[in-house]
Amino acid sequence: MVTGDLAQLIGAGQLLVVFTGAGISTESGIPDFRSPGGRWSRYQPVTIQEFLTSDDARRRYWEYKRAAWPAIATAQPNAGHRAIAELERRGQLQALITQNIDGLHTLAGSSPERLLELHGTERTVTCLTCAARSDRTEVQTRLDAGEAVPQCPCGGWLKPATVSFGQSLAADVLERAFQHAQSCAAFLAVGSSLVVTPAAYLPQQAKRSGAWLGILNREPTPLDSLADWICRERAGEVLSEALG
Ligand code: NAD
C-alpha cells in the first residue's frame, strides 16, 4: 500500500495542514508548469512591471490568459480535491494552503474559512486602478468579441486577481500560512515541485517546528530529504485511498 504513514495518520484522527500545487489539478485536465511538456516550456511569463508599462506585454498576457481560460472554466474537481474537502468535513483539516489559481478546491467543497489561496484566483478579475472586481467569464466574452486588453469603465487595466511574476504575495495571507506551518503537527505537500518561494519555505518551516512532513508528488522535490513520508504516485488516487 503506497499510502502507508499518511493513511495511518488520517485513520488516527490527526489534524493536518495541506499544501497544494499545480500537480493536484493535472488529473482535472489543467496542465502544471514544470512537468515535462508543461506550460513552462511554451510560455514566457509577463511580469507585473511589463504589464504596467508595455502595450505589447498586456496583449501577450491576455492572449495567453484567453487561451488558458477554457481549460479552467470547464475543469471539474478530481478525487484529490474531493478527498481534501472530505478531510475538512471530518474535522481533520487545520488549513488548506494552495498555490493554485483554478478555484477547484472551492468547487470541491473546501470552505473559505480554511482556504488560503497564496497566488489568488483566476476566477475573478480586478481593476488595477479602482480595484473593482468582476467575473472572469464576462471578461472572456469581451476577449472573444475582439477586445485585446480589457479596461475598466474607470479607464484602468483589468487583470485576473492572481499574483503575477514580480508582484508580492498578499502579506496577510502569507502570514497566516506561515502561522499554520509553524503551529501544525502534520503538514502534507501535494502536487508541488516545491521550488517556488516563498511558498516552498512553508514545508521547511513546518519541519523546523517539529511537524510530521509528507510529500506527495510524482517527481522528486528538493525537500524530499526532509520528509517523513514520500509518495511519487498520482495525488487523486493516493489521497482517496488514504482516506479509506
Ligand atoms: P509545478 O508545476 O512547479 O509542479 C507541479 C508538480 O506536480 C510537479 O513536480 C509534478 O511532478 C507534480 N504532479 C503533476 N501531476 C501530478 C499528479 N497527478 N500527482 C502527483 N503529482 C503530480 O507546480 P507548483 O509547485 O504549484 O508551481 C507552479 C506555479 O504555477 C504555482 O505558483 C501556481 O500558482 C501556478 N499554476 C497553477 C495552476 C493551477 O491553478 N492549476 C496550474 C499551473 C501553474
Short mmCIF file of C-alpha atoms and ligand atoms in Angstrom, two decimals:
data_model
loop_
_atom_site.label_atom_id
_atom_site.label_comp_id
_atom_site.label_asym_id
_atom_site.label_seq_id
_atom_site.Cartn_x
_atom_site.Cartn_y
_atom_site.Cartn_z
CA MET A 1 0.00 0.00 0.00
CA VAL A 2 1.54 3.31 -1.10
CA THR A 3 -0.49 5.40 1.33
CA GLY A 4 1.34 3.93 4.40
CA ASP A 5 2.00 6.55 7.07
CA LEU A 6 -0.48 9.00 5.63
CA ALA A 7 -3.37 6.56 5.88
CA GLN A 8 -2.36 5.74 9.45
CA LEU A 9 -2.20 9.40 10.45
CA ILE A 10 -5.60 10.11 8.93
CA GLY A 11 -7.05 6.95 10.44
CA ALA A 12 -5.79 8.10 13.86
CA GLY A 13 -7.70 11.38 13.50
CA GLN A 14 -4.64 13.59 13.01
CA LEU A 15 -5.26 17.26 12.17
CA LEU A 16 -3.36 18.27 9.02
CA VAL A 17 -2.26 21.35 7.14
CA VAL A 18 -2.45 20.51 3.44
CA PHE A 19 -0.47 22.49 0.91
CA THR A 20 -1.27 22.01 -2.78
CA GLY A 21 0.31 22.97 -6.10
CA ALA A 22 -0.50 22.62 -9.77
CA GLY A 23 0.03 18.83 -9.62
CA ILE A 24 -3.24 18.28 -7.75
CA SER A 25 -5.16 19.71 -10.71
CA THR A 26 -3.48 17.82 -13.57
CA GLU A 27 -5.97 14.97 -13.02
CA SER A 28 -8.67 17.58 -13.75
CA GLY A 29 -7.02 18.35 -17.09
CA ILE A 30 -5.22 21.57 -16.12
CA PRO A 31 -1.55 21.34 -17.07
CA ASP A 32 1.09 22.15 -14.45
CA PHE A 33 4.15 24.27 -15.14
CA ARG A 34 7.12 22.07 -14.53
CA SER A 35 6.23 18.56 -15.60
CA PRO A 36 7.93 17.64 -18.89
CA GLY A 37 5.91 19.35 -21.64
CA GLY A 38 4.24 21.63 -19.02
CA ARG A 39 3.42 25.27 -19.74
CA TRP A 40 6.83 26.48 -18.64
CA SER A 41 8.49 25.28 -21.83
CA ARG A 42 5.93 27.07 -24.06
CA TYR A 43 5.09 30.36 -22.35
CA GLN A 44 7.31 33.26 -21.39
CA PRO A 45 5.55 34.83 -18.39
CA VAL A 46 4.77 38.56 -18.36
CA THR A 47 5.89 40.33 -15.19
CA ILE A 48 3.69 42.89 -13.46
CA GLN A 49 6.19 45.61 -14.39
CA GLU A 50 5.93 44.65 -18.09
CA PHE A 51 2.14 44.50 -17.82
CA LEU A 52 2.01 48.01 -16.35
CA THR A 53 4.39 49.59 -18.85
CA SER A 54 4.01 47.85 -22.21
CA ASP A 55 1.04 47.59 -24.60
CA ASP A 56 2.66 44.62 -26.25
CA ALA A 57 3.12 42.79 -22.92
CA ARG A 58 -0.53 43.41 -21.97
CA ARG A 59 -1.65 41.99 -25.30
CA ARG A 60 0.56 38.91 -24.94
CA TYR A 61 -0.62 38.43 -21.35
CA TRP A 62 -4.31 38.48 -22.25
CA GLU A 63 -3.74 36.34 -25.35
CA TYR A 64 -2.27 33.66 -23.11
CA LYS A 65 -4.99 34.09 -20.47
CA ARG A 66 -7.71 33.85 -23.11
CA ALA A 67 -6.22 30.60 -24.41
CA ALA A 68 -5.75 29.13 -20.92
CA TRP A 69 -9.20 30.02 -19.53
CA PRO A 70 -11.40 27.34 -21.18
CA ALA A 71 -9.39 24.56 -19.50
CA ILE A 72 -10.01 26.16 -16.10
CA ALA A 73 -13.63 27.13 -16.78
CA THR A 74 -14.61 23.60 -17.75
CA ALA A 75 -12.44 21.69 -15.25
CA GLN A 76 -14.08 19.68 -12.50
CA PRO A 77 -12.54 18.85 -9.12
CA ASN A 78 -10.94 15.40 -9.04
CA ALA A 79 -10.58 12.74 -6.35
CA GLY A 80 -7.71 14.68 -4.74
CA HIS A 81 -9.69 17.91 -4.29
CA ARG A 82 -12.67 15.90 -3.05
CA ALA A 83 -10.55 13.97 -0.53
CA ILE A 84 -9.25 17.22 0.98
CA ALA A 85 -12.82 18.55 1.24
CA GLU A 86 -13.78 15.29 2.97
CA LEU A 87 -10.85 15.68 5.39
CA GLU A 88 -12.34 19.06 6.36
CA ARG A 89 -15.80 17.54 6.83
CA ARG A 90 -14.22 15.01 9.19
CA GLY A 91 -12.75 17.88 11.22
CA GLN A 92 -9.16 16.95 10.32
CA LEU A 93 -8.14 19.95 8.23
CA GLN A 94 -6.37 22.75 10.08
CA ALA A 95 -5.81 24.75 6.88
CA LEU A 96 -5.63 24.30 3.14
CA ILE A 97 -2.90 26.40 1.58
CA THR A 98 -2.80 26.39 -2.20
CA GLN A 99 -0.59 27.86 -4.89
CA ASN A 100 -3.32 27.15 -7.40
CA ILE A 101 -5.43 29.80 -9.06
CA ASP A 102 -8.02 27.46 -10.58
CA GLY A 103 -10.63 27.59 -7.79
CA LEU A 104 -11.11 23.80 -7.83
CA HIS A 105 -10.76 23.40 -4.06
CA THR A 106 -13.77 25.67 -3.59
CA LEU A 107 -15.74 23.79 -6.23
CA ALA A 108 -14.93 20.54 -4.42
CA GLY A 109 -16.47 21.93 -1.21
CA SER A 110 -13.48 23.27 0.74
CA SER A 111 -14.65 26.24 2.79
CA PRO A 112 -13.26 29.77 2.52
CA GLU A 113 -12.54 29.77 6.27
CA ARG A 114 -9.85 27.10 5.86
CA LEU A 115 -8.58 28.04 2.41
CA LEU A 116 -5.60 30.30 1.75
CA GLU A 117 -5.04 30.98 -1.97
CA LEU A 118 -1.46 32.24 -1.95
CA HIS A 119 -1.45 33.21 -5.61
CA GLY A 120 -5.01 34.50 -5.81
CA THR A 121 -7.70 33.28 -8.17
CA GLU A 122 -8.22 33.24 -11.91
CA ARG A 123 -12.00 33.28 -11.44
CA THR A 124 -12.12 36.97 -10.53
CA VAL A 125 -10.79 39.97 -12.45
CA THR A 126 -9.74 43.20 -10.73
CA CYS A 127 -9.14 46.71 -11.97
CA LEU A 128 -5.58 47.78 -11.17
CA THR A 129 -6.77 51.39 -10.70
CA CYS A 130 -10.09 51.32 -8.79
CA ALA A 131 -9.95 47.68 -7.51
CA ALA A 132 -13.46 46.92 -8.86
CA ARG A 133 -13.96 43.16 -9.16
CA SER A 134 -15.71 41.37 -11.98
CA ASP A 135 -16.37 37.84 -13.09
CA ARG A 136 -13.74 36.22 -15.31
CA THR A 137 -16.38 34.71 -17.60
CA GLU A 138 -17.70 38.16 -18.55
CA VAL A 139 -14.20 39.31 -19.42
CA GLN A 140 -13.66 36.20 -21.55
CA THR A 141 -16.77 37.13 -23.56
CA ARG A 142 -15.23 40.53 -24.22
CA LEU A 143 -11.93 38.95 -25.29
CA ASP A 144 -13.75 36.54 -27.58
CA ALA A 145 -15.57 39.53 -29.12
CA GLY A 146 -12.23 41.05 -30.09
CA GLU A 147 -11.03 43.20 -27.17
CA ALA A 148 -7.28 42.64 -26.90
CA VAL A 149 -6.73 44.28 -23.50
CA PRO A 150 -9.90 44.79 -21.43
CA GLN A 151 -10.26 48.01 -19.48
CA CYS A 152 -12.46 49.06 -16.58
CA PRO A 153 -15.08 51.81 -17.11
CA CYS A 154 -12.74 53.94 -14.96
CA GLY A 155 -10.03 53.51 -17.59
CA GLY A 156 -7.81 51.20 -15.51
CA TRP A 157 -6.31 47.96 -16.79
CA LEU A 158 -8.14 44.77 -15.91
CA LYS A 159 -6.14 41.75 -14.71
CA PRO A 160 -7.14 38.43 -13.13
CA ALA A 161 -6.89 38.52 -9.32
CA THR A 162 -3.73 36.45 -9.40
CA VAL A 163 -0.24 37.25 -8.23
CA SER A 164 1.91 37.89 -11.31
CA PHE A 165 5.64 37.44 -11.54
CA GLY A 166 7.29 40.44 -9.88
CA GLN A 167 4.25 41.03 -7.66
CA SER A 168 4.30 40.38 -3.89
CA LEU A 169 2.01 37.85 -2.29
CA ALA A 170 -0.71 39.32 -0.04
CA ALA A 171 1.11 39.82 3.26
CA ASP A 172 -1.83 38.79 5.47
CA VAL A 173 -2.43 35.56 3.54
CA LEU A 174 1.24 34.66 3.65
CA GLU A 175 1.48 35.44 7.35
CA ARG A 176 -1.47 33.18 8.14
CA ALA A 177 0.06 30.41 6.02
CA PHE A 178 3.32 30.63 7.97
CA GLN A 179 1.43 30.63 11.27
CA HIS A 180 -0.24 27.37 10.26
CA ALA A 181 3.08 25.87 9.14
CA GLN A 182 4.61 26.84 12.47
CA SER A 183 1.82 25.56 14.67
CA CYS A 184 0.75 22.34 12.91
CA ALA A 185 1.59 18.80 13.96
CA ALA A 186 1.39 17.41 10.43
CA PHE A 187 1.99 19.10 7.06
CA LEU A 188 1.24 17.43 3.76
CA ALA A 189 2.51 18.90 0.47
CA VAL A 190 0.66 17.64 -2.63
CA GLY A 191 1.49 18.18 -6.30
CA SER A 192 4.10 20.87 -5.94
CA SER A 193 7.64 20.90 -7.27
CA LEU A 194 8.44 22.92 -4.10
CA VAL A 195 10.76 25.26 -5.95
CA VAL A 196 8.63 28.44 -5.94
CA THR A 197 9.42 30.62 -2.94
CA PRO A 198 8.26 31.87 -0.52
CA ALA A 199 5.63 29.10 -0.70
CA ALA A 200 8.29 26.38 -0.70
CA TYR A 201 9.54 27.66 2.66
CA LEU A 202 6.27 26.51 4.27
CA PRO A 203 7.12 22.79 4.46
CA GLN A 204 10.58 23.70 5.74
CA GLN A 205 9.00 25.88 8.42
CA ALA A 206 6.66 23.07 9.44
CA LYS A 207 9.54 20.61 9.71
CA ARG A 208 11.66 23.06 11.71
CA SER A 209 8.75 23.48 14.12
CA GLY A 210 8.64 19.73 14.73
CA ALA A 211 5.78 18.69 12.44
CA TRP A 212 5.49 15.42 10.55
CA LEU A 213 6.13 16.22 6.87
CA GLY A 214 4.62 14.27 3.99
CA ILE A 215 5.35 14.94 0.30
CA LEU A 216 3.04 13.51 -2.33
CA ASN A 217 4.46 14.42 -5.73
CA ARG A 218 5.03 12.48 -8.93
CA GLU A 219 8.60 13.71 -9.26
CA PRO A 220 11.37 14.20 -6.68
CA THR A 221 11.49 17.62 -4.97
CA PRO A 222 14.40 19.49 -3.36
CA LEU A 223 12.78 18.93 0.06
CA ASP A 224 12.47 15.15 -0.14
CA SER A 225 15.34 14.62 2.28
CA LEU A 226 13.35 16.46 4.98
CA ALA A 227 10.22 14.38 4.58
CA ASP A 228 8.93 11.70 6.96
CA TRP A 229 6.81 10.20 4.18
CA ILE A 230 7.26 10.43 0.42
CA CYS A 231 4.96 9.12 -2.26
CA ARG A 232 5.53 9.52 -6.00
CA GLU A 233 2.14 8.36 -7.24
CA ARG A 234 -0.91 10.16 -8.61
CA ALA A 235 -2.29 12.55 -6.00
CA GLY A 236 -6.01 11.88 -6.53
CA GLU A 237 -5.70 8.12 -6.22
CA VAL A 238 -3.41 8.24 -3.20
CA LEU A 239 -5.47 10.78 -1.27
CA SER A 240 -8.75 9.00 -1.79
CA GLU A 241 -7.15 5.68 -0.82
CA ALA A 242 -5.56 7.27 2.27
CA LEU A 243 -8.98 8.46 3.46
CA GLY A 244 -10.26 4.92 3.21
P1 NAD B 1 4.76 22.88 -10.58
O1 NAD B 1 4.23 22.86 -11.95
O2 NAD B 1 6.06 23.55 -10.32
O3 NAD B 1 4.89 21.40 -10.03
C1 NAD B 1 3.84 20.51 -10.14
C2 NAD B 1 4.35 19.19 -9.61
O4 NAD B 1 3.24 18.32 -9.54
C3 NAD B 1 5.40 18.53 -10.50
O5 NAD B 1 6.57 18.30 -9.73
C4 NAD B 1 4.73 17.22 -10.95
O6 NAD B 1 5.61 16.13 -10.92
C5 NAD B 1 3.65 17.02 -9.93
N1 NAD B 1 2.45 16.35 -10.43
C6 NAD B 1 1.81 16.56 -11.61
N2 NAD B 1 0.71 15.80 -11.69
C7 NAD B 1 0.67 15.09 -10.54
C8 NAD B 1 -0.24 14.13 -10.01
N3 NAD B 1 -1.32 13.73 -10.70
N4 NAD B 1 0.00 13.61 -8.79
C9 NAD B 1 1.10 13.99 -8.09
N5 NAD B 1 1.98 14.89 -8.53
C10 NAD B 1 1.76 15.44 -9.73
O7 NAD B 1 3.62 23.45 -9.65
P2 NAD B 1 3.68 24.41 -8.41
O8 NAD B 1 4.73 23.95 -7.46
O9 NAD B 1 2.28 24.56 -7.94
O10 NAD B 1 4.15 25.80 -9.02
C11 NAD B 1 3.53 26.28 -10.19
C12 NAD B 1 3.05 27.70 -10.08
O11 NAD B 1 2.20 27.96 -11.19
C13 NAD B 1 2.21 27.92 -8.88
O12 NAD B 1 2.65 29.09 -8.35
C14 NAD B 1 0.76 28.06 -9.37
O13 NAD B 1 0.19 29.27 -8.89
C15 NAD B 1 0.85 28.22 -10.86
N6 NAD B 1 0.00 27.25 -11.61
C16 NAD B 1 -1.25 26.97 -11.17
C17 NAD B 1 -2.04 26.06 -11.85
C18 NAD B 1 -3.42 25.78 -11.33
O14 NAD B 1 -4.03 26.64 -10.68
N7 NAD B 1 -3.98 24.57 -11.57
C19 NAD B 1 -1.55 25.41 -12.99
C20 NAD B 1 -0.26 25.72 -13.43
C21 NAD B 1 0.51 26.63 -12.71
#
